[in-house]
PDB file of C-alpha atoms in Angstrom:
ATOM      1  CA  MET I   1      23.916  -4.208  22.335  1.00  0.00           C
ATOM      2  CA  LYS I   2      20.164  -4.362  23.747  1.00  0.00           C
ATOM      3  CA  VAL I   3      19.095  -1.195  22.362  1.00  0.00           C
ATOM      4  CA  SER I   4      21.164  -1.901  19.252  1.00  0.00           C
ATOM      5  CA  ARG I   5      19.513  -4.412  18.489  1.00  0.00           C
ATOM      6  CA  ILE I   6      16.137  -3.601  18.793  1.00  0.00           C
ATOM      7  CA  ALA I   7      16.956   0.201  16.630  1.00  0.00           C
ATOM      8  CA  ALA I   8      18.124  -2.748  14.015  1.00  0.00           C
ATOM      9  CA  THR I   9      14.366  -4.534  14.254  1.00  0.00           C
ATOM     10  CA  ALA I  10      12.524  -1.893  14.087  1.00  0.00           C
ATOM     11  CA  ALA I  11      14.445  -0.285  10.337  1.00  0.00           C
ATOM     12  CA  VAL I  12      14.506  -3.286   9.204  1.00  0.00           C
ATOM     13  CA  ALA I  13      10.749  -4.007  10.141  1.00  0.00           C
ATOM     14  CA  GLY I  14       9.510  -0.351   8.535  1.00  0.00           C
ATOM     15  CA  ALA I  15      11.726  -1.751   5.448  1.00  0.00           C
ATOM     16  CA  THR I  16       9.679  -4.291   4.998  1.00  0.00           C
ATOM     17  CA  VAL I  17       6.489  -2.577   5.507  1.00  0.00           C
ATOM     18  CA  LEU I  18       7.664  -0.042   2.319  1.00  0.00           C
ATOM     19  CA  ALA I  19       8.246  -3.484   0.337  1.00  0.00           C
ATOM     20  CA  LEU I  20       5.086  -5.448   0.775  1.00  0.00           C
ATOM     21  CA  SER I  21       3.472  -2.279   0.298  1.00  0.00           C
ATOM     22  CA  GLY I  22       4.521  -1.241  -3.269  1.00  0.00           C
ATOM     23  CA  PRO I  23       2.826  -4.047  -5.566  1.00  0.00           C
ATOM     24  CA  ALA I  24      -0.628  -3.378  -3.693  1.00  0.00           C
ATOM     25  CA  PHE I  25      -1.646  -1.035  -6.352  1.00  0.00           C
ATOM     26  CA  ALA I  26       0.243  -1.863  -8.667  1.00  0.00           C
ATOM     27  CA  HIS I  27      -1.193  -4.422 -10.916  1.00  0.00           C
ATOM     28  CA  VAL I  28      -3.279  -4.648 -13.763  1.00  0.00           C
ATOM     29  CA  THR I  29      -6.847  -6.110 -13.773  1.00  0.00           C
ATOM     30  CA  VAL I  30      -9.695  -7.185 -15.720  1.00  0.00           C
ATOM     31  CA  SER I  31     -13.989  -7.232 -14.477  1.00  0.00           C
ATOM     32  CA  ALA I  32     -17.337  -6.844 -15.930  1.00  0.00           C
ATOM     33  CA  GLU I  33     -19.998  -4.413 -14.916  1.00  0.00           C
ATOM     34  CA  GLY I  34     -22.874  -6.334 -13.737  1.00  0.00           C
ATOM     35  CA  THR I  35     -22.205  -9.961 -14.970  1.00  0.00           C
ATOM     36  CA  ALA I  36     -19.847 -11.462 -17.617  1.00  0.00           C
ATOM     37  CA  ALA I  37     -22.076 -15.024 -18.274  1.00  0.00           C
ATOM     38  CA  LYS I  38     -21.208 -17.717 -20.344  1.00  0.00           C
ATOM     39  CA  GLY I  39     -22.529 -17.648 -23.636  1.00  0.00           C
ATOM     40  CA  GLY I  40     -23.795 -13.878 -23.038  1.00  0.00           C
ATOM     41  CA  TYR I  41     -22.152 -10.687 -24.427  1.00  0.00           C
ATOM     42  CA  ALA I  42     -20.588  -8.666 -21.386  1.00  0.00           C
ATOM     43  CA  THR I  43     -19.005  -4.477 -20.822  1.00  0.00           C
ATOM     44  CA  VAL I  44     -16.029  -5.482 -19.313  1.00  0.00           C
ATOM     45  CA  ASN I  45     -12.838  -2.408 -17.653  1.00  0.00           C
ATOM     46  CA  PHE I  46      -9.528  -2.871 -17.947  1.00  0.00           C
ATOM     47  CA  LYS I  47      -7.567  -0.931 -14.314  1.00  0.00           C
ATOM     48  CA  VAL I  48      -4.888   0.307 -15.333  1.00  0.00           C
ATOM     49  CA  PRO I  49      -3.007   1.978 -12.426  1.00  0.00           C
ATOM     50  CA  ASN I  50       0.067   3.857 -13.183  1.00  0.00           C
ATOM     51  CA  GLU I  51       3.282   2.433 -10.507  1.00  0.00           C
ATOM     52  CA  ARG I  52       5.720   4.500 -11.544  1.00  0.00           C
ATOM     53  CA  ASP I  53       6.260   7.651  -9.887  1.00  0.00           C
ATOM     54  CA  ASN I  54       8.486   9.258 -13.034  1.00  0.00           C
ATOM     55  CA  ALA I  55       6.976   8.202 -15.620  1.00  0.00           C
ATOM     56  CA  SER I  56       3.600   7.970 -17.203  1.00  0.00           C
ATOM     57  CA  THR I  57       1.235   4.998 -18.672  1.00  0.00           C
ATOM     58  CA  THR I  58       1.587   5.657 -23.163  1.00  0.00           C
ATOM     59  CA  LYS I  59       0.280   2.215 -24.098  1.00  0.00           C
ATOM     60  CA  LEU I  60      -1.882  -0.696 -22.900  1.00  0.00           C
ATOM     61  CA  GLU I  61      -1.806  -3.658 -24.980  1.00  0.00           C
ATOM     62  CA  VAL I  62      -4.145  -6.295 -24.417  1.00  0.00           C
ATOM     63  CA  SER I  63      -3.770 -10.192 -26.071  1.00  0.00           C
ATOM     64  CA  PHE I  64      -6.840 -12.255 -26.112  1.00  0.00           C
ATOM     65  CA  PRO I  65      -7.217 -15.841 -25.634  1.00  0.00           C
ATOM     66  CA  THR I  66      -6.835 -17.914 -28.545  1.00  0.00           C
ATOM     67  CA  ASP I  67      -8.416 -21.317 -26.792  1.00  0.00           C
ATOM     68  CA  HIS I  68     -11.401 -18.736 -26.231  1.00  0.00           C
ATOM     69  CA  PRO I  69     -11.499 -16.643 -29.316  1.00  0.00           C
ATOM     70  CA  LEU I  70     -13.850 -13.256 -28.901  1.00  0.00           C
ATOM     71  CA  ALA I  71     -15.414 -12.793 -32.567  1.00  0.00           C
ATOM     72  CA  SER I  72     -17.155  -9.317 -31.149  1.00  0.00           C
ATOM     73  CA  VAL I  73     -14.987  -6.682 -29.132  1.00  0.00           C
ATOM     74  CA  MET I  74     -16.512  -2.734 -28.796  1.00  0.00           C
ATOM     75  CA  PRO I  75     -13.955  -0.511 -27.087  1.00  0.00           C
ATOM     76  CA  GLN I  76     -15.806   2.715 -25.868  1.00  0.00           C
ATOM     77  CA  PRO I  77     -13.865   6.363 -26.873  1.00  0.00           C
ATOM     78  CA  ILE I  78     -11.522   7.592 -24.475  1.00  0.00           C
ATOM     79  CA  ASP I  79     -10.618  10.939 -24.042  1.00  0.00           C
ATOM     80  CA  GLY I  80      -6.519  11.494 -24.942  1.00  0.00           C
ATOM     81  CA  TRP I  81      -6.025   8.060 -26.338  1.00  0.00           C
ATOM     82  CA  THR I  82      -6.618   5.868 -29.423  1.00  0.00           C
ATOM     83  CA  VAL I  83      -7.319   2.308 -29.750  1.00  0.00           C
ATOM     84  CA  LYS I  84      -6.727  -0.308 -32.333  1.00  0.00           C
ATOM     85  CA  VAL I  85      -9.017  -3.804 -32.443  1.00  0.00           C
ATOM     86  CA  THR I  86      -6.930  -6.313 -34.758  1.00  0.00           C
ATOM     87  CA  LYS I  87      -8.142  -9.510 -36.210  1.00  0.00           C
ATOM     88  CA  SER I  88      -6.428 -12.960 -36.665  1.00  0.00           C
ATOM     89  CA  LYS I  89      -7.678 -15.755 -39.230  1.00  0.00           C
ATOM     90  CA  LEU I  90      -9.278 -19.386 -36.861  1.00  0.00           C
ATOM     91  CA  ALA I  91      -8.336 -22.203 -37.763  1.00  0.00           C
ATOM     92  CA  LYS I  92     -11.982 -23.208 -36.544  1.00  0.00           C
ATOM     93  CA  PRO I  93     -14.201 -21.139 -37.358  1.00  0.00           C
ATOM     94  CA  LEU I  94     -16.993 -20.318 -34.868  1.00  0.00           C
ATOM     95  CA  GLU I  95     -20.411 -20.005 -35.165  1.00  0.00           C
ATOM     96  CA  LEU I  96     -22.036 -16.963 -33.684  1.00  0.00           C
ATOM     97  CA  HIS I  97     -25.614 -16.065 -34.707  1.00  0.00           C
ATOM     98  CA  GLY I  98     -26.261 -19.006 -37.180  1.00  0.00           C
ATOM     99  CA  GLU I  99     -23.238 -17.452 -39.384  1.00  0.00           C
ATOM    100  CA  LYS I 100     -19.303 -19.014 -39.939  1.00  0.00           C
ATOM    101  CA  ILE I 101     -16.768 -16.960 -38.051  1.00  0.00           C
ATOM    102  CA  SER I 102     -13.206 -17.459 -40.244  1.00  0.00           C
ATOM    103  CA  GLU I 103     -11.561 -14.821 -37.367  1.00  0.00           C
ATOM    104  CA  ALA I 104     -11.438 -13.210 -34.393  1.00  0.00           C
ATOM    105  CA  VAL I 105      -9.961 -10.360 -31.975  1.00  0.00           C
ATOM    106  CA  SER I 106      -6.643 -11.550 -31.076  1.00  0.00           C
ATOM    107  CA  LYS I 107      -5.205  -8.099 -29.274  1.00  0.00           C
ATOM    108  CA  VAL I 108      -6.781  -4.424 -28.384  1.00  0.00           C
ATOM    109  CA  THR I 109      -4.286  -1.523 -28.082  1.00  0.00           C
ATOM    110  CA  TRP I 110      -4.593   1.208 -26.542  1.00  0.00           C
ATOM    111  CA  THR I 111      -1.886   4.449 -27.241  1.00  0.00           C
ATOM    112  CA  ALA I 112      -1.690   7.710 -25.285  1.00  0.00           C
ATOM    113  CA  THR I 113      -2.421  10.798 -27.811  1.00  0.00           C
ATOM    114  CA  GLY I 114      -1.706  13.362 -24.489  1.00  0.00           C
ATOM    115  CA  LYS I 115      -0.124  12.690 -20.941  1.00  0.00           C
ATOM    116  CA  GLY I 116      -1.982   9.300 -20.600  1.00  0.00           C
ATOM    117  CA  VAL I 117      -1.987   7.762 -17.304  1.00  0.00           C
ATOM    118  CA  GLU I 118      -0.205  10.777 -14.926  1.00  0.00           C
ATOM    119  CA  PRO I 119       1.947   8.647 -11.779  1.00  0.00           C
ATOM    120  CA  GLY I 120      -0.751   8.727  -8.287  1.00  0.00           C
ATOM    121  CA  TYR I 121      -3.740   7.380 -11.452  1.00  0.00           C
ATOM    122  CA  PHE I 122      -5.993   5.393 -12.448  1.00  0.00           C
ATOM    123  CA  GLN I 123      -7.340   4.427 -15.890  1.00  0.00           C
ATOM    124  CA  LYS I 124      -9.614   2.540 -16.802  1.00  0.00           C
ATOM    125  CA  PHE I 125     -10.368   0.633 -20.722  1.00  0.00           C
ATOM    126  CA  PRO I 126     -14.034  -0.119 -21.451  1.00  0.00           C
ATOM    127  CA  LEU I 127     -14.922  -2.727 -24.529  1.00  0.00           C
ATOM    128  CA  SER I 128     -17.835  -4.757 -25.016  1.00  0.00           C
ATOM    129  CA  MET I 129     -17.287  -8.206 -25.544  1.00  0.00           C
ATOM    130  CA  GLY I 130     -18.892 -11.942 -27.099  1.00  0.00           C
ATOM    131  CA  GLN I 131     -19.701 -14.085 -27.551  1.00  0.00           C
ATOM    132  CA  LEU I 132     -19.073 -15.627 -24.666  1.00  0.00           C
ATOM    133  CA  PRO I 133     -16.994 -19.420 -24.084  1.00  0.00           C
ATOM    134  CA  GLU I 134     -19.569 -21.780 -22.376  1.00  0.00           C
ATOM    135  CA  ASP I 135     -16.881 -24.181 -21.371  1.00  0.00           C
ATOM    136  CA  THR I 136     -15.045 -22.434 -19.470  1.00  0.00           C
ATOM    137  CA  ASP I 137     -15.300 -20.579 -16.560  1.00  0.00           C
ATOM    138  CA  GLU I 138     -12.540 -17.957 -17.004  1.00  0.00           C
ATOM    139  CA  LEU I 139     -11.004 -15.896 -19.546  1.00  0.00           C
ATOM    140  CA  VAL I 140      -6.850 -15.431 -19.499  1.00  0.00           C
ATOM    141  CA  PHE I 141      -5.717 -11.239 -20.954  1.00  0.00           C
ATOM    142  CA  LYS I 142      -1.945 -11.072 -20.970  1.00  0.00           C
ATOM    143  CA  ALA I 143      -1.670  -7.343 -21.314  1.00  0.00           C
ATOM    144  CA  LEU I 144       1.866  -5.267 -21.571  1.00  0.00           C
ATOM    145  CA  GLN I 145       1.927  -1.463 -19.987  1.00  0.00           C
ATOM    146  CA  THR I 146       4.615   0.736 -21.336  1.00  0.00           C
ATOM    147  CA  TYR I 147       5.481   4.142 -19.904  1.00  0.00           C
ATOM    148  CA  SER I 148       6.626   7.429 -21.133  1.00  0.00           C
ATOM    149  CA  ASN I 149      10.686   6.813 -20.416  1.00  0.00           C
ATOM    150  CA  LYS I 150       9.681   3.142 -22.373  1.00  0.00           C
ATOM    151  CA  GLU I 151      10.304   0.821 -20.081  1.00  0.00           C
ATOM    152  CA  VAL I 152       7.322  -2.218 -20.300  1.00  0.00           C
ATOM    153  CA  VAL I 153       5.717  -4.063 -17.537  1.00  0.00           C
ATOM    154  CA  ARG I 154       4.687  -7.368 -18.560  1.00  0.00           C
ATOM    155  CA  TRP I 155       1.226  -8.378 -17.153  1.00  0.00           C
ATOM    156  CA  ILE I 156       1.618 -11.993 -18.502  1.00  0.00           C
ATOM    157  CA  GLU I 157       2.381 -14.313 -15.291  1.00  0.00           C
ATOM    158  CA  VAL I 158      -1.160 -17.008 -15.732  1.00  0.00           C
ATOM    159  CA  GLU I 159      -1.153 -18.165 -11.840  1.00  0.00           C
ATOM    160  CA  LYS I 160      -1.354 -22.356 -10.438  1.00  0.00           C
ATOM    161  CA  ASP I 161      -3.916 -23.302  -8.440  1.00  0.00           C
ATOM    162  CA  GLY I 162      -2.487 -23.852  -4.638  1.00  0.00           C
ATOM    163  CA  ALA I 163       0.544 -21.148  -5.760  1.00  0.00           C
ATOM    164  CA  GLU I 164       1.364 -17.787  -4.544  1.00  0.00           C
ATOM    165  CA  GLU I 165       0.348 -15.320  -6.755  1.00  0.00           C
ATOM    166  CA  PRO I 166       2.807 -14.137  -9.675  1.00  0.00           C
ATOM    167  CA  ASP I 167       4.738 -10.511  -9.107  1.00  0.00           C
ATOM    168  CA  ASN I 168       3.317 -10.172 -12.569  1.00  0.00           C
ATOM    169  CA  PRO I 169      -0.277 -11.763 -12.752  1.00  0.00           C
ATOM    170  CA  ALA I 170      -2.342 -11.523 -16.116  1.00  0.00           C
ATOM    171  CA  PRO I 171      -5.674 -10.166 -15.968  1.00  0.00           C
ATOM    172  CA  VAL I 172      -8.397 -12.804 -15.453  1.00  0.00           C
ATOM    173  CA  LEU I 173     -12.264 -12.298 -16.368  1.00  0.00           C
ATOM    174  CA  ALA I 174     -13.767 -14.624 -13.683  1.00  0.00           C
ATOM    175  CA  LEU I 175     -17.428 -16.136 -16.195  1.00  0.00           C
ATOM    176  CA  SER I 176     -20.324 -16.995 -14.440  1.00  0.00           C
ATOM    177  CA  ALA I 177     -23.092 -19.393 -14.844  1.00  0.00           C
ATOM    178  CA  ALA I 178     -24.982 -18.715 -18.546  1.00  0.00           C
ATOM    179  CA  THR I 179     -28.472 -16.681 -18.320  1.00  0.00           C
ATOM    180  CA  GLY I 180     -32.138 -18.762 -19.890  1.00  0.00           C
ATOM    181  CA  SER I 181     -31.616 -15.370 -22.785  1.00  0.00           C
ATOM    182  CA  HIS I 182     -27.614 -15.805 -23.327  1.00  0.00           C
ATOM    183  CA  HIS I 183     -26.897 -11.875 -22.826  1.00  0.00           C
ATOM    184  CA  GLY I 184     -25.118 -11.661 -19.896  1.00  0.00           C
ATOM    185  CA  ALA I 185     -25.493  -8.185 -18.662  1.00  0.00           C
ATOM    186  CA  SER I 186     -25.627  -6.270 -22.273  1.00  0.00           C
ATOM    187  CA  SER I 187     -29.479  -6.163 -23.643  1.00  0.00           C
ATOM    188  CA  THR I 188     -30.560  -7.374 -27.244  1.00  0.00           C
ATOM    189  CA  ALA I 189     -29.785  -4.269 -29.319  1.00  0.00           C
ATOM    190  CA  GLU I 190     -26.290  -3.907 -28.031  1.00  0.00           C
ATOM    191  CA  GLU I 191     -25.710  -8.221 -29.343  1.00  0.00           C
ATOM    192  CA  SER I 192     -27.207  -7.353 -32.399  1.00  0.00           C
ATOM    193  CA  ALA I 193     -24.941  -4.028 -32.479  1.00  0.00           C
ATOM    194  CA  ALA I 194     -21.545  -5.451 -31.373  1.00  0.00           C
ATOM    195  CA  ALA I 195     -22.264  -9.153 -33.881  1.00  0.00           C
ATOM    196  CA  SER I 196     -22.655  -6.428 -36.539  1.00  0.00           C
ATOM    197  CA  ALA I 197     -19.976  -4.327 -36.696  1.00  0.00           C
ATOM    198  CA  ALA I 198     -18.077  -3.672 -39.162  1.00  0.00           C
ATOM    199  CA  PRO I 199     -14.314  -4.808 -38.598  1.00  0.00           C
ATOM    200  CA  ALA I 200     -13.084  -1.012 -40.240  1.00  0.00           C
ATOM    201  CA  GLU I 201     -15.193   0.744 -38.135  1.00  0.00           C
ATOM    202  CA  GLN I 202     -13.847  -1.151 -34.920  1.00  0.00           C
ATOM    203  CA  ALA I 203     -10.224  -0.765 -35.764  1.00  0.00           C
ATOM    204  CA  ALA I 204     -11.019   3.342 -36.792  1.00  0.00           C
ATOM    205  CA  ALA I 205     -12.629   3.111 -33.646  1.00  0.00           C
ATOM    206  CA  LYS I 206     -10.579   5.646 -31.381  1.00  0.00           C
ATOM    207  CA  THR I 207     -10.421   6.158 -27.885  1.00  0.00           C
ATOM    208  CA  THR I 208      -9.654   9.032 -24.790  1.00  0.00           C
ATOM    209  CA  THR I 209      -8.953   9.305 -21.417  1.00  0.00           C
ATOM    210  CA  THR I 210     -11.145  11.123 -19.330  1.00  0.00           C
ATOM    211  CA  ALA I 211      -8.970  13.116 -17.211  1.00  0.00           C
ATOM    212  CA  ALA I 212      -6.996  10.267 -15.262  1.00  0.00           C
ATOM    213  CA  GLU I 213      -8.868   8.915 -12.359  1.00  0.00           C
ATOM    214  CA  PRO I 214      -7.632   9.120  -8.631  1.00  0.00           C
ATOM    215  CA  ALA I 215      -5.770   5.734  -7.180  1.00  0.00           C
ATOM    216  CA  ASP I 216      -8.685   4.490  -5.356  1.00  0.00           C
ATOM    217  CA  SER I 217      -8.834   3.526  -1.555  1.00  0.00           C
ATOM    218  CA  SER I 218      -6.963   1.002  -2.200  1.00  0.00           C
ATOM    219  CA  ASP I 219      -4.161   2.206  -3.133  1.00  0.00           C
ATOM    220  CA  THR I 220      -3.839   4.732  -0.558  1.00  0.00           C
ATOM    221  CA  THR I 221      -4.098   2.618   1.819  1.00  0.00           C
ATOM    222  CA  ALA I 222      -0.557   0.803  -0.104  1.00  0.00           C
ATOM    223  CA  ARG I 223       0.805   3.971   0.464  1.00  0.00           C
ATOM    224  CA  VAL I 224       0.400   4.910   4.182  1.00  0.00           C
ATOM    225  CA  LEU I 225       1.318   1.829   5.136  1.00  0.00           C
ATOM    226  CA  GLY I 226       5.005   2.665   3.612  1.00  0.00           C
ATOM    227  CA  VAL I 227       5.080   5.859   4.582  1.00  0.00           C
ATOM    228  CA  VAL I 228       3.713   4.791   8.339  1.00  0.00           C
ATOM    229  CA  GLY I 229       7.581   2.081   7.902  1.00  0.00           C
ATOM    230  CA  ILE I 230       9.905   4.787   6.863  1.00  0.00           C
ATOM    231  CA  VAL I 231       8.722   6.764  10.221  1.00  0.00           C
ATOM    232  CA  VAL I 232       9.173   3.542  12.330  1.00  0.00           C
ATOM    233  CA  GLY I 233      12.041   2.682  10.876  1.00  0.00           C
ATOM    234  CA  VAL I 234      13.655   6.002  11.193  1.00  0.00           C
ATOM    235  CA  ALA I 235      12.699   6.278  14.920  1.00  0.00           C
ATOM    236  CA  GLY I 236      13.976   2.582  16.269  1.00  0.00           C
ATOM    237  CA  VAL I 237      17.704   3.951  14.568  1.00  0.00           C
ATOM    238  CA  ALA I 238      16.910   7.356  15.851  1.00  0.00           C
ATOM    239  CA  PHE I 239      16.137   6.006  18.931  1.00  0.00           C
ATOM    240  CA  GLY I 240      19.694   3.822  18.653  1.00  0.00           C
ATOM    241  CA  VAL I 241      22.132   6.762  18.137  1.00  0.00           C
ATOM    242  CA  LEU I 242      20.289   8.455  21.450  1.00  0.00           C
ATOM    243  CA  ALA I 243      21.051   5.520  23.586  1.00  0.00           C
ATOM    244  CA  GLY I 244      24.026   5.164  22.313  1.00  0.00           C
ATOM    245  CA  ARG I 245      24.970   8.483  23.506  1.00  0.00           C
ATOM    246  CA  ARG I 246      24.264   8.377  26.697  1.00  0.00           C
ATOM    247  CA  ARG I 247      26.367   5.429  27.181  1.00  0.00           C
ATOM    248  CA  THR I 248      28.724   7.104  26.371  1.00  0.00           C
ATOM    249  CA  THR I 249      28.604  10.607  28.388  1.00  0.00           C
ATOM    250  CA  VAL I 250      28.018   8.342  31.918  1.00  0.00           C
TER     251      VAL I 250
END
């Protein structure tokens, strides 16, 4: 009986390790290249890992915050993808470089023209954006990840202070303190170009994927932990079976 309990415990432990390792590489996240300073401009990357073994990620839709609208968003071309920048009218116009802005970006959508992000890989989707707000410490973006099998994963849950991370957290961009020049990580030339870019050019911009990059070390670690969990569980079950046979023989 004691041996059987040990075997059962080992099997459960292995399954638990596997279950916990899954979400480690599943999140869609956003981070800045360098600094995302309040009041400035920044280049950010939306990182999209493929969390499925039998389907590719073929579409990414990122909704922009309405409480802190951004007037200028420019995508970087990525091989194998097209991109569409959608703008909406603002209830209250913004002032940017001394001019009144009556519309802001509400959504950016990337669509694969080829295989997309295949299993075991991730893709970064870069954007230059601004002018970043000065009255908040973070920007929350909500993202929809679509797979080749038509499955849609909704990364839209906002984490609350003191609570555990939700199953499908929305990407959050942390903002640093404002700099004296308000240029953030971008140069003056980039800021001017971003502010003057025509909406039609933004909407028509094409983006594409660098051949999908291999998953990072955290992904590999999670998978290794999962395999170890399975091995431990199987070993435990086998040990229990052999012990039972020995008792029977005796």
